[in-house]
Amino acid sequence: MNALVKEPTVTWTDVGAVTDVPRRGARRVPSPRGDIAVFRTGDGQVFALIDACPHKGGPLSQGIVHGSTVTCPLHGRVIDLATGEATGVDRGTGCAPVVPLEVRDGRLFLGLVGG
Amino acid sequence: MTASRERLVVIGNGMAGCRAVEDILKRSPDRYEITIFGAEPRVNYNRIMLSPVLAGEKSFDDIVINDAAWYADNAITLHAGRAVTAIDRARKVVEAEGDLTVAYDKLILATGSDPVRLPLPGADLKGVVTFRDLDDVDQMVAAADAGGAAVVIGGGLLGLEAAYGLARRGMKATVVHLMDVLMERQLDSAAGFLLTEALAERGVETVLSAQSEAILGEDGKVTGLKLQDGRVLPCSILVMAVGIRPSTALARACNLPVGRGVMVDDQMRTGDADIYAVGECAEHRGIAYGLVAPIWDMCKTLAASLTGDEAATYEGSLLSTRLKVSGVDVFSAGAFAGGEGCEDIVFRDAGRGVYKRVVLQDGKVAGAVLFGDAADGGWYFDLMRQGADVRGIRETLIFGQAITEGLSGLDPSAAVAAMSDDQEVCGCNGVCKGQITGAIAAQGLTTLDAVRGVTKASASCGSCTPLVEKLLKLTLGDGFQAQTGPAPMCKCTHHTHDLVRQAILAQDLKSIPAVMQAMEWTTPEGCASCRPALNYYLVCAWPGEYQDDKQSRFINERVHANIQKDGTYSVVPRMWGGMTTPDELRAIADVADKFSIPAVKVTGGQRIDLLGVKKDDLPAVWADLNAAGMVSGHAYAKGLRTVKTCVGSDWCRFGTQDSTGLGMRLEKFMWGSWTPAKVKLGVSGCPRNCAEATCKDVGVICVDSGFEIHIGGAAGLHIRGTEVLTRVASEDEAVWTICALVQLYREQGWYLERIYKWMDRVGLDAIKAVMADETERRALYDRFSYSQRFARIDPWAERVAGRHAEEFNPLSRRLEFAPA
C-alpha cells in the first residue's frame, strides 16, 4: 500500500460513511476504471478492491463476506480483502487490484489519481 | 522547604495529574513545590472505579487513591473545587476562580476530558446526565432510589457499566446503541452477541442500530427517549455515554498547539517548553487516549523528563480493554483486521458460555477477544506487546498459558502419550484417557464412530475429536481407520447438518451467532458455506420469528434475481402454472423495451426470462411488472420455483383431470417457501406426461381414478426418473400430500441437497412411512401452512417500496478519476 500512497498526485475523495456499507457486505462505487467494491467486515474493517474477480471478472461486491475474505458470486473463488489475492487452493492465481482507502471521522476516502 | 525549589503547578486532580505527581515524588521527592488544582471539590479518586460505586459494589472511600493526608505529607497545596480560568504564559502564572494567581516554573495540564453531550432536543432536561464524575453517580443513585426505568445512550464500555449499575440498583435499564454490535471497537460480532445475552440476563436490555431523535420531558424533567423509528423508551433518568472529548479550552486560550487534544512530543511537552500535558487531554502522535493504561505510561515518561531524565520517551501504547460488569468476563486487545498472513484461532465452550478468539499475523499475536473466561487476557496481551513468535505454541495457544506451558516441549503425539490414564479427554461426557484406550483394546474398536458409540467420548460437542483420534492412532498404530460417515457441515464446525438442526430446535437457538456459540463453531463468524445453511435452518425452524440475515444469503437471494456472467441480472416473473395473459405479455414487452433489456427467453419452466438487466434498474423493472399484477418467480431461490403443467382436461382430448388448475393451486399455495435446494413441480394431465412431471422434484400424473404423486426426479447434472410415493383420489388430498412431503424435506434435507439426494439418504420407504401416518402427515401440512403465512410475500414489491434500497444503489455518484 505504501507504494501507492507515495504517488504525489493522489487525491482523497469522500465516497460515503462507513455505516453506509452493511456489515459483512459491500457497496459499489462507479469509476472510470470500472466499479470499485468497498467492503465492511463483521468486525467493522473496511477494504476497497477493483470489483472484478481475478478468475473471470465476477463482481466481488456481490459476494458473501466472511472474516476478511469475500467469496465471488460467480464461481466461488475466495478473495482476501486486504490483498485482493485468491486464497486457499487458488492462491497465486491472480489478484483484484487494491484501491487505496482511508477512514477519517467515520467517512470513507478513496485515493484517486488525476485532476 | 527552601526558596530554591522550583514551582510545579498541576491543573487536574484526577488520575493523570496525581499519578504524575506520585511518579515525580518517587524519583525526586524534594525537587518541586507542588500545587494541584482540581475542578471537583474532593480528593483524588480512581475514576475508573465509579462503575462499581454506581453498582453499589464499592463505596467512595474504597476508591480514594490519595486522601487529605497524602497532600499534607508531601506538602502539596490542593485547590479542590476551584477552576483555573487562564494560563498566562508570558508571566508564567495560572489564574483561578476567586482572584487566585499561582506562579509556576513548570506546568502540567492534566485536565482530562469532557463527556460528549449529544445535541438532541431535550438534552437540557433534568435527569439527563453523563457518566464522568461522582456527582453524576450521585444523580443516578438518587434516580435509582425512586425506581422506574433508565435509558443509556451508548453501548460502549462506559455506557454498559452505567446501565449495569442502574439495573443492579433495581431500575429497568435499556442501552440504546447506534451500531449493531455492542462495544464494536473492542469486540467482534460473536462476542458482542454473547455480551448482549449476558446483559439481558442481568436486567439490561439492548436496542441496537438505534438512532436517538429527541429526549422527551414533562415539567422540565426527562420522561423518555424517542428513537428515529418512532419507538419511545420511557425513563426517569437518561445517561449519555457516547464518548469523551479532550478538555483543551485552557490550552487553546493560551495558544498552545491543539489538535484533538493538546499536542505533546515524546517527552510529553507541549508547544511551550515549560508546559506539559498528560492523560486524556493530551494528543500524542495523533492519538488521544481514553483508557487508563496509556495514562500510566505517559506519567512515567513525564516524571522522568521533569526530573532531568531527558532520555525517557513515550512511544504510544497498545490498548487492552476489560469490562467491569460482575460475572461478565470480557477482554479485548489489538486488532482483528484480516489481511495477508492473518489467521483466526477460535475456541468456544457452549457449556461455560466461553468464546475466545486470538488473531495471529505473521506468527505473532495481533489481537485477542475473550468472553466468559478472560483469565488469559494478560498473557495474550504480553505476547502481543513482546511481538513474540508463537508458531511453536500455536496448537495450544487458545487453551491459555497454563496448558501451553504445561505441554511445552512435547510434540502433540508425545503429549497425548504422556497423559495419565485418569486424565479427562471428553469434558462433555466425562470420559478419561484410560476408558478410551481400554475400550479400544478390549473391544477391538477401530473407528472414531465406534469409540463414540462405546464410550461417548467426542460424541457431544466434538471439540476433543482430534484428541480421541490421536488416542486411536496411538493405540492401534497402522490399524487405525480414518473417520467415515456423515461429514461435518463445513470446516467451521465438527458437527453434521443433522446435529445442528436438532440443536436449533432442542435448544431454542434463534440466531446465527446463537447457533455458532452453542455448537462451538471454530471460526468467528462462519463461512460462505455454513452461513447460508444456518440461515435456512433458522428460517425453517422459526417461521415468523427468525430475522432473516440478508448478508448470509447468496447474491441471487439477496437481490431476488439471477446474477449472470457479466454481472447483470436476469428477471423471471411468476406465471402461475405456466399460464399467462396478453396483458402480462404486453407488460413484459414494454419492460424489455423501456430498459433496453438485451435478451428475452422462454424458460424450460414455462415462464419468460428477461436477461441482462442492470442491477440499478432492478427495482424499476419490478415496479412495472408489479403494476401488471406479476410477482417474483423465485427463479433464483433455494425454494419453490415453477409448477409446470399441461393443459389437462380443459383443452386436451386425453386429459383426465384439471392439471393446469391443480398446478396453479399448488403454486399459489406454495410460492415463496424456502427449501434446502430448489424445488420444481410438474403436473401432467395424463400418463402421456406432457408436463414432464416424472423428472421433477415432485410430480403429479393425473389418471382417471385420481392422482399419482411422484418424488425424486431430476434433470440437471444427474438425470433421474421419479419414484411413485402414493396415489390419492382427490385434488385436495394431492395438495395436502405434496405440501406435507415438501415440509418433510424442508425439515430433514441438508442445505443444497436436492429432493432426490435426500430421498436416497433417508430412503423412500422411510418417507412413505411418514406420509402414510395420517397424524404425522397432517402435522407436517399444518407446519407448512403456518410457515407459508410469512412466506407468501412478494420480495419485489417490498424492494419497490424501498426495502434494502442500499443494495441496489451505488455508494456514491460516479467518480471522475480512476483509483490510484
CSV table of N, CA and C in Angstrom, one decimal, chain B residues 291-336:
chain,number,residue,atom,x,y,z
B,291,LEU,N,-8.1,5.5,27.9
B,291,LEU,CA,-8.1,4.4,28.8
B,291,LEU,C,-6.9,4.6,29.8
B,292,VAL,N,-6.9,3.8,30.9
B,292,VAL,CA,-6.0,4.2,32.0
B,292,VAL,C,-4.6,3.8,31.7
B,293,ALA,N,-4.4,2.6,31.1
B,293,ALA,CA,-3.0,2.1,30.9
B,293,ALA,C,-2.1,3.1,30.2
B,294,PRO,N,-2.5,3.7,29.1
B,294,PRO,CA,-1.6,4.7,28.5
B,294,PRO,C,-1.3,5.8,29.4
B,295,ILE,N,-2.3,6.2,30.2
B,295,ILE,CA,-2.0,7.3,31.1
B,295,ILE,C,-0.8,7.0,32.1
B,296,TRP,N,-0.8,5.8,32.6
B,296,TRP,CA,0.3,5.4,33.5
B,296,TRP,C,1.6,5.5,32.7
B,297,ASP,N,1.6,5.0,31.5
B,297,ASP,CA,2.9,5.1,30.7
B,297,ASP,C,3.3,6.5,30.4
B,298,MET,N,2.3,7.4,30.1
B,298,MET,CA,2.7,8.8,29.9
B,298,MET,C,3.2,9.4,31.2
B,299,CYS,N,2.6,9.1,32.3
B,299,CYS,CA,3.0,9.7,33.6
B,299,CYS,C,4.5,9.4,33.9
B,300,LYS,N,4.8,8.1,33.6
B,300,LYS,CA,6.2,7.6,33.8
B,300,LYS,C,7.2,8.5,33.0
B,301,THR,N,6.9,8.7,31.8
B,301,THR,CA,7.8,9.5,30.9
B,301,THR,C,7.8,10.9,31.4
B,302,LEU,N,6.7,11.5,31.7
B,302,LEU,CA,6.6,12.9,32.1
B,302,LEU,C,7.4,13.1,33.4
B,303,ALA,N,7.3,12.1,34.3
B,303,ALA,CA,8.0,12.3,35.6
B,303,ALA,C,9.5,12.2,35.3
B,304,ALA,N,9.9,11.4,34.4
B,304,ALA,CA,11.3,11.3,34.0
B,304,ALA,C,11.8,12.6,33.4
B,305,SER,N,11.1,13.1,32.5
B,305,SER,CA,11.6,14.4,31.9
B,305,SER,C,11.6,15.5,32.8
B,306,LEU,N,10.6,15.5,33.8
B,306,LEU,CA,10.6,16.7,34.7
B,306,LEU,C,11.6,16.5,35.9
B,307,THR,N,12.2,15.3,35.9
B,307,THR,CA,13.3,15.2,36.9
B,307,THR,C,14.6,15.0,36.3
B,308,GLY,N,14.8,15.5,35.1
B,308,GLY,CA,16.1,15.6,34.5
B,308,GLY,C,16.5,14.4,33.5
B,309,ASP,N,15.6,13.4,33.4
B,309,ASP,CA,16.0,12.3,32.5
B,309,ASP,C,15.4,12.5,31.2
B,310,GLU,N,16.2,13.2,30.3
B,310,GLU,CA,15.6,13.6,29.0
B,310,GLU,C,15.6,12.4,28.0
B,311,ALA,N,16.2,11.3,28.4
B,311,ALA,CA,16.3,10.2,27.5
B,311,ALA,C,15.0,9.4,27.5
B,312,ALA,N,14.2,9.5,28.5
B,312,ALA,CA,13.0,8.7,28.6
B,312,ALA,C,12.0,9.3,27.5
B,313,THR,N,11.4,8.3,26.7
B,313,THR,CA,10.4,8.7,25.7
B,313,THR,C,9.2,7.9,25.9
B,314,TYR,N,8.1,8.5,25.5
B,314,TYR,CA,6.8,7.8,25.4
B,314,TYR,C,6.6,7.5,23.9
B,315,GLU,N,6.3,6.2,23.6
B,315,GLU,CA,6.2,5.8,22.2
B,315,GLU,C,4.8,5.5,21.8
B,316,GLY,N,3.9,5.8,22.6
B,316,GLY,CA,2.5,5.3,22.4
B,316,GLY,C,2.2,4.0,23.0
B,317,SER,N,0.9,3.7,23.1
B,317,SER,CA,0.5,2.5,23.9
B,317,SER,C,-0.3,1.6,23.0
B,318,LEU,N,-0.1,0.3,23.2
B,318,LEU,CA,-1.1,-0.7,22.7
B,318,LEU,C,-2.2,-0.8,23.8
B,319,LEU,N,-3.4,-1.0,23.3
B,319,LEU,CA,-4.5,-0.9,24.2
B,319,LEU,C,-5.2,-2.3,24.5
B,320,SER,N,-5.6,-2.4,25.7
B,320,SER,CA,-6.4,-3.6,26.0
B,320,SER,C,-7.6,-3.1,26.9
B,321,THR,N,-8.7,-3.8,26.8
B,321,THR,CA,-9.9,-3.4,27.5
B,321,THR,C,-10.5,-4.5,28.3
B,322,ARG,N,-11.0,-4.2,29.5
B,322,ARG,CA,-11.8,-5.1,30.3
B,322,ARG,C,-13.0,-4.5,30.7
B,323,LEU,N,-14.1,-5.2,30.6
B,323,LEU,CA,-15.4,-4.6,31.0
B,323,LEU,C,-15.6,-5.0,32.5
B,324,LYS,N,-16.1,-3.9,33.3
B,324,LYS,CA,-16.3,-4.2,34.7
B,324,LYS,C,-17.7,-4.4,35.0
B,325,VAL,N,-18.2,-5.5,34.6
B,325,VAL,CA,-19.6,-5.9,34.9
B,325,VAL,C,-19.5,-7.3,35.6
B,326,SER,N,-20.0,-7.4,36.8
B,326,SER,CA,-19.8,-8.6,37.6
B,326,SER,C,-20.3,-9.8,36.9
B,327,GLY,N,-19.5,-10.8,36.8
B,327,GLY,CA,-19.8,-12.1,36.2
B,327,GLY,C,-19.8,-12.1,34.7
B,328,VAL,N,-19.4,-11.0,34.1
B,328,VAL,CA,-19.3,-10.9,32.7
B,328,VAL,C,-17.8,-10.6,32.4
B,329,ASP,N,-17.1,-11.7,32.0
B,329,ASP,CA,-15.7,-11.5,31.8
B,329,ASP,C,-15.4,-11.2,30.4
B,330,VAL,N,-15.0,-10.0,30.1
B,330,VAL,CA,-14.7,-9.6,28.7
B,330,VAL,C,-13.3,-8.9,28.6
B,331,PHE,N,-12.6,-9.4,27.7
B,331,PHE,CA,-11.2,-8.8,27.4
B,331,PHE,C,-11.0,-8.6,26.0
B,332,SER,N,-10.4,-7.5,25.6
B,332,SER,CA,-10.1,-7.3,24.2
B,332,SER,C,-8.8,-6.5,24.1
B,333,ALA,N,-8.0,-6.9,23.1
B,333,ALA,CA,-6.8,-6.2,22.8
B,333,ALA,C,-6.4,-6.3,21.4
B,334,GLY,N,-5.8,-5.3,20.8
B,334,GLY,CA,-5.3,-5.3,19.5
B,334,GLY,C,-6.3,-5.2,18.4
B,335,ALA,N,-5.9,-5.7,17.3
B,335,ALA,CA,-6.8,-5.5,16.1
B,335,ALA,C,-7.2,-6.9,15.6
B,336,PHE,N,-8.4,-6.9,14.9
B,336,PHE,CA,-8.9,-8.1,14.3
B,336,PHE,C,-8.9,-7.9,12.8
